[in-house]
Short mmCIF file of C-alpha atoms in Angstrom, two decimals:
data_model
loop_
_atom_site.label_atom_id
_atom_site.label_comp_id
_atom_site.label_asym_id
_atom_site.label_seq_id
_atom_site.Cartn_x
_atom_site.Cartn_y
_atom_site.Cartn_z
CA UNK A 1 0.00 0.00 0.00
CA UNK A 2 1.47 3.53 -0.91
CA UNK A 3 2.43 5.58 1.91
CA UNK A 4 0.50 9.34 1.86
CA UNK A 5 2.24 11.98 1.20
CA UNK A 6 4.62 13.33 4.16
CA UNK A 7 4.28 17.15 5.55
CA UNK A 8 6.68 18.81 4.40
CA UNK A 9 9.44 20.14 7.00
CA UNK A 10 11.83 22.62 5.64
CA UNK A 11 13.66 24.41 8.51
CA UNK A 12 17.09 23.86 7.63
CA UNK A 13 16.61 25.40 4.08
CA UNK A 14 14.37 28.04 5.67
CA UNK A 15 16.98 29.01 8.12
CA UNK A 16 19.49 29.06 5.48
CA UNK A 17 17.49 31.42 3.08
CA UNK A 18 16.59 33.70 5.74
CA UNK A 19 20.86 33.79 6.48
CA UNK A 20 21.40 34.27 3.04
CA UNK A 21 19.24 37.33 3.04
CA UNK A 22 20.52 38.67 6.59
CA UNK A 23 17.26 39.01 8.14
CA UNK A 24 16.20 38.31 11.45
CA UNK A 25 13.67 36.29 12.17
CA UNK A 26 11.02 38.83 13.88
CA UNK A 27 11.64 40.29 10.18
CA UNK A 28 11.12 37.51 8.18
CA UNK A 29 8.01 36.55 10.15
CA UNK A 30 6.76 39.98 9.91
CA UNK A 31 7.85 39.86 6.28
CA UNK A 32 5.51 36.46 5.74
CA UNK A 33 2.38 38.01 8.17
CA UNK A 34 3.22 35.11 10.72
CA UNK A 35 4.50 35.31 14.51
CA UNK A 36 8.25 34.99 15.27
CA UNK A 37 7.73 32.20 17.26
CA UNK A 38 5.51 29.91 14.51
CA UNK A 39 8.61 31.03 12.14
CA UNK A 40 11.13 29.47 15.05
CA UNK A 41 9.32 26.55 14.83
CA UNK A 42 9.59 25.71 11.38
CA UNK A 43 13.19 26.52 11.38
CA UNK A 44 13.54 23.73 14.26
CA UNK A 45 11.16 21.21 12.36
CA UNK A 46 8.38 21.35 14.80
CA UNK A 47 6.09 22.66 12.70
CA UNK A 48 5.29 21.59 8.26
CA UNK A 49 5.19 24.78 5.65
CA UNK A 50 1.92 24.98 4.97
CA UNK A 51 1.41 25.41 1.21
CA UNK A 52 0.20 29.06 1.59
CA UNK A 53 3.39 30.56 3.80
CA UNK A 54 5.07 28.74 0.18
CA UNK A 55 3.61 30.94 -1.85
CA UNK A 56 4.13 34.02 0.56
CA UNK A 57 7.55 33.09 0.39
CA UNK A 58 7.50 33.11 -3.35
CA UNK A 59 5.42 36.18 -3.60
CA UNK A 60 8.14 38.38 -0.54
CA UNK A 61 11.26 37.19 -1.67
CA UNK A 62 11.38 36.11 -5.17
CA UNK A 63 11.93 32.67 -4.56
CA UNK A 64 11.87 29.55 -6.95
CA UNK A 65 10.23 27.00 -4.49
CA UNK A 66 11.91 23.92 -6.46
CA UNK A 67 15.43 25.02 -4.65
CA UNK A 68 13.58 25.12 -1.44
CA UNK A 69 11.78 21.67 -2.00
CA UNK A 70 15.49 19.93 -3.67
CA UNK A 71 18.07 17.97 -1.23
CA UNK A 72 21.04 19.68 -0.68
CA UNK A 73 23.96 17.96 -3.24
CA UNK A 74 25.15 15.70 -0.70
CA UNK A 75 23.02 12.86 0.56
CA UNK A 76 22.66 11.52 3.64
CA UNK A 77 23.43 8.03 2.15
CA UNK A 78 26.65 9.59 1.22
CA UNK A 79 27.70 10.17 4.75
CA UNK A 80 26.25 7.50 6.27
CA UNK A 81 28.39 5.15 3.39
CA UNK A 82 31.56 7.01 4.18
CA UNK A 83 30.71 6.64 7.83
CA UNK A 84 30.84 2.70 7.72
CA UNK A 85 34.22 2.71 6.70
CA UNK A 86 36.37 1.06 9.18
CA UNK A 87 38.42 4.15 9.70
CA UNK A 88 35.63 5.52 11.58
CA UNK A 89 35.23 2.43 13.98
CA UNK A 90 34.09 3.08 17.38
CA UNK A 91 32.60 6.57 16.56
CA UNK A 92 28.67 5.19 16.01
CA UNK A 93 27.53 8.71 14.70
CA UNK A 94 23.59 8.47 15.46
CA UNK A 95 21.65 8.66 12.05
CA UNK A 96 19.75 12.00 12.96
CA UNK A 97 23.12 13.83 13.68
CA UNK A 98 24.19 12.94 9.88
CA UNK A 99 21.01 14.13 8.92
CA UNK A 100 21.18 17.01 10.54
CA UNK A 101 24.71 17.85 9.37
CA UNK A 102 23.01 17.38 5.69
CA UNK A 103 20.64 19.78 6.04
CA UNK A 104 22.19 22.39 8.00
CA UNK A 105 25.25 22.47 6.85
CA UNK A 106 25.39 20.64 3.93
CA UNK A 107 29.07 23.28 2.79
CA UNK A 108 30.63 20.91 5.87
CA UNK A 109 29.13 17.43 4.52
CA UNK A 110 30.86 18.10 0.92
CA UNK A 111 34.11 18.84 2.56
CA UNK A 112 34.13 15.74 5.00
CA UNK A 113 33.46 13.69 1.99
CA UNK A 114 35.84 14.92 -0.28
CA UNK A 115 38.69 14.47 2.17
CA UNK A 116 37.19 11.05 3.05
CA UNK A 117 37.12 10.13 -0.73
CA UNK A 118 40.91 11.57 -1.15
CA UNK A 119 41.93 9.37 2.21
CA UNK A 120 40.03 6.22 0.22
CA UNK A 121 41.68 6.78 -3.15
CA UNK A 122 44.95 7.32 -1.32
CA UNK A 123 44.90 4.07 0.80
CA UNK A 124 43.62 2.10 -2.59
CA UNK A 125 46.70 3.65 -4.59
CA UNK A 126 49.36 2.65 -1.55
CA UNK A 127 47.91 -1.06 -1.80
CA UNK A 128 47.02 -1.21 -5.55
CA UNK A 129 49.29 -4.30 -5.54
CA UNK A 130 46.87 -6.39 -3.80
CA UNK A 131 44.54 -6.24 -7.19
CA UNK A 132 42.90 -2.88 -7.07
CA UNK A 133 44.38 -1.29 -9.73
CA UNK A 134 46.09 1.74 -9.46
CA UNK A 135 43.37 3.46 -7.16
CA UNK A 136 43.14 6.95 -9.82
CA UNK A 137 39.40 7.90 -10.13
CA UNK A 138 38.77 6.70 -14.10
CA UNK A 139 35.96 8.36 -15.74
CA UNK A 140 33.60 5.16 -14.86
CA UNK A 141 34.12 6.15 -10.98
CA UNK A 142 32.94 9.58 -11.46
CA UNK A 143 29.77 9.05 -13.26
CA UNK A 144 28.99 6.64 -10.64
CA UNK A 145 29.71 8.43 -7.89
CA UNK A 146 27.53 11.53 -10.06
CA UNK A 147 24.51 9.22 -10.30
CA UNK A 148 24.95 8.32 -7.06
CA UNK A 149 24.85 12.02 -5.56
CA UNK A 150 21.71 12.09 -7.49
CA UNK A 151 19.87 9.27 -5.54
CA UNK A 152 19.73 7.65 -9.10
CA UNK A 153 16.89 10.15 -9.47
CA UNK A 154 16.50 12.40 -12.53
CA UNK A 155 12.73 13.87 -12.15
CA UNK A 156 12.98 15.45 -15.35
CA UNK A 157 13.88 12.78 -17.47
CA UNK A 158 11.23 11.04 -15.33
CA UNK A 159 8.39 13.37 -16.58
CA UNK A 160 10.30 13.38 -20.46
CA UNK A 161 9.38 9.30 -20.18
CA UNK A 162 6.21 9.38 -19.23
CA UNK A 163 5.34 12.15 -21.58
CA UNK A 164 6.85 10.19 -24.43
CA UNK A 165 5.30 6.99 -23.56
CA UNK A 166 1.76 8.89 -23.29
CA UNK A 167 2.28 10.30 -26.20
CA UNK A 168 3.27 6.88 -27.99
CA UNK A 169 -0.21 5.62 -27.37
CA UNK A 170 -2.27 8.16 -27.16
CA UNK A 171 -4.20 7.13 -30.66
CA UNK A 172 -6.87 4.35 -30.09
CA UNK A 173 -5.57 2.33 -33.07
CA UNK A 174 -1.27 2.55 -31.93
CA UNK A 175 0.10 -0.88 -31.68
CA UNK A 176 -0.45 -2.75 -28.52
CA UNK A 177 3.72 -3.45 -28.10
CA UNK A 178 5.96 -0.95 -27.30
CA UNK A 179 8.71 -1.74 -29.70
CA UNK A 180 6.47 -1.58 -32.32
CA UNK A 181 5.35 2.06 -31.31
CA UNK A 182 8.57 3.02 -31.08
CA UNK A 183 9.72 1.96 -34.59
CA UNK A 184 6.82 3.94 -36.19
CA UNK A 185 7.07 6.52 -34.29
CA UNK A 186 11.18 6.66 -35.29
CA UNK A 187 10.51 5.78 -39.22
CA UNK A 188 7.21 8.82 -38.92
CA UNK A 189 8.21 11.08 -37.52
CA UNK A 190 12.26 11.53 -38.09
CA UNK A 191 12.71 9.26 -41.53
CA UNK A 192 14.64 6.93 -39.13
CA UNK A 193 14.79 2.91 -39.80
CA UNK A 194 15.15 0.14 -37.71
CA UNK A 195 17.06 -2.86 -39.13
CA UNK A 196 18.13 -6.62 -37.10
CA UNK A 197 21.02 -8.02 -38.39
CA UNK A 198 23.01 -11.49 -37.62
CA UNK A 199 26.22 -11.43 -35.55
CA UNK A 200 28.37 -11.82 -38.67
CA UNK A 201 27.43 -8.82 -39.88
CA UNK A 202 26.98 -6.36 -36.44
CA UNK A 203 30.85 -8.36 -34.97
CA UNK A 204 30.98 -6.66 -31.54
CA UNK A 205 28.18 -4.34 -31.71
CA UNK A 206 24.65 -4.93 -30.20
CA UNK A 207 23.29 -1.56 -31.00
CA UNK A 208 24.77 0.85 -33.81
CA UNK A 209 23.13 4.02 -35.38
CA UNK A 210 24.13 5.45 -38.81
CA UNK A 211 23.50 8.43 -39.03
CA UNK A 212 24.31 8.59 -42.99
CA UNK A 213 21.55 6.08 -43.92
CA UNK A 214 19.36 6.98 -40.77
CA UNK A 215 19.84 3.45 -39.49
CA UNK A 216 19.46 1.63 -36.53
CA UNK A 217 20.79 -1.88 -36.69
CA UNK A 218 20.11 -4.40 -33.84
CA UNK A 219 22.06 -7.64 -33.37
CA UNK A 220 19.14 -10.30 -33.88
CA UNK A 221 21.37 -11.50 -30.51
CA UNK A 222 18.86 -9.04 -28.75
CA UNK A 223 16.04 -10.71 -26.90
CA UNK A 224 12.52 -8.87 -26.74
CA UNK A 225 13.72 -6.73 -23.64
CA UNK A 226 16.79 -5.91 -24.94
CA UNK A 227 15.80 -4.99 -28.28
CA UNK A 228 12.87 -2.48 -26.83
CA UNK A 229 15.50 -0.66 -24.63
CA UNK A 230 17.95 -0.67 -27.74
CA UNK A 231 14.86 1.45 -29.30
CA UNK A 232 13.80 3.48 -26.44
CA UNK A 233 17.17 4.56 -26.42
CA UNK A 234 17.24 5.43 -29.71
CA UNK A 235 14.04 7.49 -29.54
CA UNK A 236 15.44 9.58 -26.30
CA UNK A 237 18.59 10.03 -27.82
CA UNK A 238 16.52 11.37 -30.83
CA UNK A 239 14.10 13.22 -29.35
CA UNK A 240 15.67 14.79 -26.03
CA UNK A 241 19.70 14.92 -26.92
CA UNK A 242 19.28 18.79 -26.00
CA UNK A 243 18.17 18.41 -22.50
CA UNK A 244 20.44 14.85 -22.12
CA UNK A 245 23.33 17.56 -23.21
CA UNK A 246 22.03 20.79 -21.08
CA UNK A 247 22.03 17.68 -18.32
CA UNK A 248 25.42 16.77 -19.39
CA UNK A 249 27.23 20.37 -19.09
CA UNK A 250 25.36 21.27 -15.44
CA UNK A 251 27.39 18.06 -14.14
CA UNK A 252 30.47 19.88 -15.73
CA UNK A 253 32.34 16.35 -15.98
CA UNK A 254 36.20 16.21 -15.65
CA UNK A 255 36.87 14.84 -19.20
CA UNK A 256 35.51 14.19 -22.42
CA UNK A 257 35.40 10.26 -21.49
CA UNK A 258 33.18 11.23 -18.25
CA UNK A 259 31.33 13.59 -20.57
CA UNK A 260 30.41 10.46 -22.82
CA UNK A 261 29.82 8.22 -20.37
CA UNK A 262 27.53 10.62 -18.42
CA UNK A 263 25.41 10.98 -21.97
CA UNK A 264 24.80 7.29 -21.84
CA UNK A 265 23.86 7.09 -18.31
CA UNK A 266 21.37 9.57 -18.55
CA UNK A 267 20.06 8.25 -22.07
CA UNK A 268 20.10 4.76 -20.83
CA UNK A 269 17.71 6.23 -17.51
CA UNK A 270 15.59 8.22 -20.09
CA UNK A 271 14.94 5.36 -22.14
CA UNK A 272 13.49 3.23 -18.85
CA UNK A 273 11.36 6.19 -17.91
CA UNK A 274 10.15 5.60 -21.82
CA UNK A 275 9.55 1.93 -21.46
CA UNK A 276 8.67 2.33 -17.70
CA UNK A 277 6.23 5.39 -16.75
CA UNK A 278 7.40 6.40 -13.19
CA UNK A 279 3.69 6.65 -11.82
CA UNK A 280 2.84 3.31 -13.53
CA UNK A 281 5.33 1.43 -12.52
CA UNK A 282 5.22 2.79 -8.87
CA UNK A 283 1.36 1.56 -8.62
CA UNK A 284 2.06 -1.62 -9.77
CA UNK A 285 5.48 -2.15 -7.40
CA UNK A 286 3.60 -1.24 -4.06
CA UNK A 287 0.14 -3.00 -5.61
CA UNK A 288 1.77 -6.11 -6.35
CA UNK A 289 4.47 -5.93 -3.44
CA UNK A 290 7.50 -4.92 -5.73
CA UNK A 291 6.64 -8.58 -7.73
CA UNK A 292 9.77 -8.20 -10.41
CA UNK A 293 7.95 -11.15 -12.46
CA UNK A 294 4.35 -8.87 -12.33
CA UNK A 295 6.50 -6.02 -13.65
CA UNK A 296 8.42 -7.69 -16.11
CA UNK A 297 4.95 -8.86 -17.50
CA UNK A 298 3.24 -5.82 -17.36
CA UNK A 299 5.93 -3.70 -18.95
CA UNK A 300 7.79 -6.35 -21.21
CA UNK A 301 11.43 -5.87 -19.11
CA UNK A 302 14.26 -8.00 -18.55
CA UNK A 303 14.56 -8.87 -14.51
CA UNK A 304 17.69 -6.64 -14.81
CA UNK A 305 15.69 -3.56 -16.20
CA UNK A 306 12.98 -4.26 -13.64
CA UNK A 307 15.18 -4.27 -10.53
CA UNK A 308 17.34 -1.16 -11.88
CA UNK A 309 13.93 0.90 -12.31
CA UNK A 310 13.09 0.14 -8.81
CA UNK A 311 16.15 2.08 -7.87
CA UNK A 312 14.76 5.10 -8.74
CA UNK A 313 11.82 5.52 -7.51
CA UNK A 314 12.18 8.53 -5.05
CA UNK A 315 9.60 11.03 -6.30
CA UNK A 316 8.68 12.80 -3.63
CA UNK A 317 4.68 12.02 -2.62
CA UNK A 318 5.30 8.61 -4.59
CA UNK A 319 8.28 7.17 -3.12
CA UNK A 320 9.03 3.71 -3.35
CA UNK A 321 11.24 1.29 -1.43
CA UNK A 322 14.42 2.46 -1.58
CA UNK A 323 16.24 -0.43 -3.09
CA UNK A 324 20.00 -1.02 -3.89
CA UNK A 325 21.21 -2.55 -6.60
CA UNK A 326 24.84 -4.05 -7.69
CA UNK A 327 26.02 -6.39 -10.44
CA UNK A 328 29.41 -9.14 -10.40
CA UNK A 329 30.55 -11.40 -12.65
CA UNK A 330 31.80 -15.04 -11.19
CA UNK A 331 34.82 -13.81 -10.44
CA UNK A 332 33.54 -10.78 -8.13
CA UNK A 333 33.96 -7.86 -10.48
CA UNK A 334 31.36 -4.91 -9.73
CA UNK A 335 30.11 -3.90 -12.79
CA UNK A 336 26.34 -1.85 -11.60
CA UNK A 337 25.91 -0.43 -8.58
CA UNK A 338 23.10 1.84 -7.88
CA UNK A 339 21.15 2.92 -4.56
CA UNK A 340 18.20 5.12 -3.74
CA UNK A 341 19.55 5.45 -0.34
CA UNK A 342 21.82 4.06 1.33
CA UNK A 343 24.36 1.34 0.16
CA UNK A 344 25.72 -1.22 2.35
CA UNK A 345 29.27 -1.48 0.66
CA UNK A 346 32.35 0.75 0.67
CA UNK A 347 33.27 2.87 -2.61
CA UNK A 348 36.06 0.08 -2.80
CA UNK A 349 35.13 -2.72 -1.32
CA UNK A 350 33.52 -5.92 -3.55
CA UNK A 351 30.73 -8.16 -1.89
CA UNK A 352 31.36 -10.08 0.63
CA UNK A 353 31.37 -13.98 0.13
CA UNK A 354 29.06 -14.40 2.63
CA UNK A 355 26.52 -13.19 0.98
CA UNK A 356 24.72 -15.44 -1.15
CA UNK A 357 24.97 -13.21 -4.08
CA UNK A 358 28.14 -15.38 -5.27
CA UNK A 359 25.48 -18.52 -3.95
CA UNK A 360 23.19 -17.35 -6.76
CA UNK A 361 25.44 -18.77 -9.86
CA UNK A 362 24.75 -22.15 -8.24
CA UNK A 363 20.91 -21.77 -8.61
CA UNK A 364 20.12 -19.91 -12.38
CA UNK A 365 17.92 -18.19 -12.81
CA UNK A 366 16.09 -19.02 -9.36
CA UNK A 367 15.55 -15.85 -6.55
CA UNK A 368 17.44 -16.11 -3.53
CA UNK A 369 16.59 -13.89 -0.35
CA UNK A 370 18.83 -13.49 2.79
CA UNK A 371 18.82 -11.15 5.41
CA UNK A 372 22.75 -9.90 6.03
CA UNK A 373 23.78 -7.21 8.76
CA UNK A 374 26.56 -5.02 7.97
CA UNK A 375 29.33 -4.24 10.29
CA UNK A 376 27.65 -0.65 11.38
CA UNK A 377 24.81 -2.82 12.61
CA UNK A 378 22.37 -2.55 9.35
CA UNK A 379 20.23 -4.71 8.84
CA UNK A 380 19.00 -5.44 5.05
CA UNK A 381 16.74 -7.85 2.97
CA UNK A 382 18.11 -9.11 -0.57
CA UNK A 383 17.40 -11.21 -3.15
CA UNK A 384 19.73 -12.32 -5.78
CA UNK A 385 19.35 -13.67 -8.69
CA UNK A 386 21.38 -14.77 -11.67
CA UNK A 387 20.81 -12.47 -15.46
CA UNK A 388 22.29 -12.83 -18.63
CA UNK A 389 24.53 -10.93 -20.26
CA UNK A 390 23.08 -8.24 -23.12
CA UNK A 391 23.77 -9.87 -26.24
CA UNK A 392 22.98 -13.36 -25.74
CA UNK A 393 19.40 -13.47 -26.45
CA UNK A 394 17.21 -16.01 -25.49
CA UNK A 395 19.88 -18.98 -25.20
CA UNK A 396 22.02 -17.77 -22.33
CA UNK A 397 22.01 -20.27 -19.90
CA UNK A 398 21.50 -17.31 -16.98
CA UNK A 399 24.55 -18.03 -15.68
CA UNK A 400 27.11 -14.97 -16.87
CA UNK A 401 26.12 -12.66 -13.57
CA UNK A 402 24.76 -12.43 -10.63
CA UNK A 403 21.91 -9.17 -9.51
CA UNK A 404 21.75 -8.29 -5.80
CA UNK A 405 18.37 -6.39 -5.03
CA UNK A 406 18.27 -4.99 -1.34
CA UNK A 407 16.87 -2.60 1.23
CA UNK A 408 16.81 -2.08 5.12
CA UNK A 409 15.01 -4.69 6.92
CA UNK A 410 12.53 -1.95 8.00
CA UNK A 411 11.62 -2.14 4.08
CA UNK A 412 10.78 -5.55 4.15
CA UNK A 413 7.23 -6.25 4.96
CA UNK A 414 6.01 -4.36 1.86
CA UNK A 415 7.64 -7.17 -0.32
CA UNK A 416 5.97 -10.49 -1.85
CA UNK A 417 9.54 -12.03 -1.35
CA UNK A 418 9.19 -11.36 2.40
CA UNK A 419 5.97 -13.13 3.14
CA UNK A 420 6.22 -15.93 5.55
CA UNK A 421 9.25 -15.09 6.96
CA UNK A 422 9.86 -14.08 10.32
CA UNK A 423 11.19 -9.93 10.74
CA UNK A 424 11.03 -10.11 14.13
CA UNK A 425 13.42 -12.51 14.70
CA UNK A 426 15.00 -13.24 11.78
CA UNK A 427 18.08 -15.57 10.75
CA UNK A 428 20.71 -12.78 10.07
CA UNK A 429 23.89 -13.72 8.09
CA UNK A 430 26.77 -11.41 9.46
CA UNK A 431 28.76 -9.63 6.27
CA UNK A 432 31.05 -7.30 5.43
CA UNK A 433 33.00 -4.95 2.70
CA UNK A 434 35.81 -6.26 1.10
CA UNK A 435 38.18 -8.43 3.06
CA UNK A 436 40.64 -5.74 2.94
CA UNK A 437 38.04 -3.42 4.71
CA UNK A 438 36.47 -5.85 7.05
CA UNK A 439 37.05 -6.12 10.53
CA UNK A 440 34.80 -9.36 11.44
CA UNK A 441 36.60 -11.84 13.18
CA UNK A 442 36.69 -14.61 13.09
CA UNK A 443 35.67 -15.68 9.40
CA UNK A 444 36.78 -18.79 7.71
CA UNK A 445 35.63 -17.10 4.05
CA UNK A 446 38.17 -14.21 4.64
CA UNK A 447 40.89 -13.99 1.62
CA UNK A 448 42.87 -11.46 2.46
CA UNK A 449 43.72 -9.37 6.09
CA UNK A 450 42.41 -6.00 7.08
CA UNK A 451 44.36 -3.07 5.60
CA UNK A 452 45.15 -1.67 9.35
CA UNK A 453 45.31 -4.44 11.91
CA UNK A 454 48.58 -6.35 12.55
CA UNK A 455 48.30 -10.27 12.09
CA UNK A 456 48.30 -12.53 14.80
CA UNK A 457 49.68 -15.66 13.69
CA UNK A 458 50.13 -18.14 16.11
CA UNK A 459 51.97 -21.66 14.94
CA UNK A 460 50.66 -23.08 17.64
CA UNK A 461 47.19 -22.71 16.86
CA UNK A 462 44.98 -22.74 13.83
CA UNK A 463 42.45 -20.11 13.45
CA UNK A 464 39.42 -20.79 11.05
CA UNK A 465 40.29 -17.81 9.62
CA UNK A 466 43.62 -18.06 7.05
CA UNK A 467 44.20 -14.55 8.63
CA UNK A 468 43.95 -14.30 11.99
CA UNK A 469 44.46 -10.35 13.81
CA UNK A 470 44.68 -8.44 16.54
CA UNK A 471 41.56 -7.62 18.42
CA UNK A 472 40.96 -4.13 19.71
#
């Protein structure tokens, strides 16, 4: 069931725009025909803004209410991520004090987190010869730690998708498939051709557009999902490249690589909104308890476009679960990671082998949930499941990687996947970060020691972990 819309409390940014304009606050109450005190109270989140001292504001001071209603640049995910680091054992910084950092002083938040970020990258350069690479932020990092500062939330391109998808079958008489919209609507209304051609002929390409012949040409490797996004890319890119670029420059990327990657991100989000109508697909996630099968059906997805979408769903008044996402290979390799809140695992850290995302190879193509707690004392519910890899179509064998779906345990009891289980007292699997990050001791799946505790090897004793430390 949805959750109503929340009151909205807006001290911090009040207090911040009243600074910014050096009044006092018997003059901005007198200002906005209210009482000092009723204006104190807001500032200290005791009281909502009521819609109409919105528009006074508006009306006094000249304000565009959308920078009042947006989250500072920094979220409190952010901190709360950086915060988990085992650096910062011991501290156990209570969640309302992050939040209130966020919002009051959200100048401070950016600078804590760029000189945590500069420690990370530092300590992942000084051991980049235990496999990390050289620890540099490539162009990959930044767009995903850009996304990432954006909740995975774009409202605009948001309201472009459902606008486009509205407008796809808005006649009576359009065809009842997407991807078949989509194609007339390319070849009608911009002389642009879609074309599926056999391996031999596409060699590494899935998706290619020539712009010459007004072509787009589709590896017949594509399965039904795939080949719809592949064309609901093509139409955003066609239709909205103007905003995708205004998007592009705001973000003011580093280099031209993180400028092209950042295009595809956002095109690649716009072309979900296309297939996948934010207030449709919210309905049907809390209707059906966020049933990825249901939503596959309903909007003819992949399980892997499914789960991504549900990452996004943070419109305020329809906000859904807020889900994590991340992607490996069978050899651990992070390829997706994605969170509408918070995400369990350090910037550099892999998953941990205790959770049974690595389990899920063993099982194709089946859904696996587990409860794990993370070292801060998070609790979270995930299911993993095995996808294939774009480009093998329909014979894949589900096997090439592995999708962990999660979200705080609080989150849980609105999920299908959920039902029967016990929340109360549930069986918790213990995890961590990457080996190199975690402190948990003992653990026989540990491959490699903590970065900064001393081993404590003992010959006359066997541990059941390979690398046993000090404690404390």
């Amino acid at each position: 069931m949805a959750h109503p819309d929340r009151k909205l409390f807006l001290g911090a940014r009040l207090k911040r725009l009243r600074r910014q304009l050096a009044l006092s606050q018997t003059v901005m109450a007198a200002d906005l025909g209210v009482s000092p005190s009723y204006l104190n109270h807001i500032e200290r989140n005791q009281r909502p803004v009521s819609a109409q001292l919105l528009l006074r504001l508006a009306e006094v001071y000249d304000v565009d209410l959308r920078t009042l209603s947006q989250t500072s640049g920094v979220g409190e995910a952010e901190v709360l991520e950086a915060l988990a680091d085992p650096a910062f054992r011991g501290l156990a910084v209570p969640r309302h004090e992050v939040l209130q950092l966020v919002e009051e002083a959200p100048a401070l938040a950016d600078a804590f987190l760029r000189l945590y970020r500069a420690h990370a990258e530092r300590r992942a350069r000084d051991n980049a010869g235990a496999g990390r690479g050289t620890g540099e932020e490539t162009p990959a990092d930044w767009v995903r730690e850009h996304v990432q500062g954006c909740r995975n939330h774009f409202p605009e391109l948001d309201q472009l998708g459902e606008a486009l998808h509205a407008d796809l079958f808005a006649d009576p008489l359009a065809p009842e498939h997407f991807e078949t919209a989509a194609r007339i609507r390319l070849r009608t209304r911009h002389d642009l051709a879609v074309r599926t051609l056999p391996p031999e002929v596409m060699v590494e390409w899935t998706r290619r557009f020539d712009p010459h012949r007004r072509r787009l040409l589709l590896a017949e490797t594509l399965g039904p999902a795939s080949r719809a996004f592949a064309v609901a890319y093509q139409l955003a890119l066609t239709e909205h490249s103007a905003t995708l670029n205004t998007m592009v420059a705001a973000a003011a990327p580093p280099d031209e690589a993180a400028v092209r990657l950042l295009k595809v991100s956002l095109t690649n989000t716009l072309a979900a909104a296309i297939l996948m109508p934010y207030g449709a697909f919210h309905r049907l996630a809390e209707d059906s308890g966020y049933d990825l099968a249901r939503l596959q059906a309903r909007f003819g997805v992949s399980f892997e476009q499914a789960a991504h979408r549900m990452t996004t769903l943070s419109r305020p008044g329809a906000r859904g679960v807020p889900f994590f996402l991340i992607r490996v290979d069978q050899a651990g390799n992070v390829s997706k990671r994605f969170a509408a809140d918070g995400f369990p695992f350090a910037r550099f850290g892999g998953a941990c082998p205790r959770w049974n995302l690595h389990a899920a190879f063993r099982t194709p193509g089946r859904v696996v949930t587990q409860i794990v707690e993370t070292p801060d004392g998070g609790r979270w519910f995930t299911l993993c499941r095995t996808v294939d890899r774009q480009g093998r179509g329909t014979a894949g064998d589900g096997q090439d990687l592995a999708l962990g779906l999660g979200c705080e345990l609080r989150h849980a009891e609105r999920l299908v996947y959920a039902r029967g289980l016990d929340l109360a007292a549930p069986e918790v699997t213990p995890i961590g970060p990457a080996c190199r990050l975690c402190e948990r001791h003992p653990c026989a799946e540990r491959a490699a020691p903590p970065l900064d505790r001393a081993l404590a090897v003992d010959d006359w004793a066997k541990s059941v972990s390979p690398y046993p430390f000090a404690q404390g």
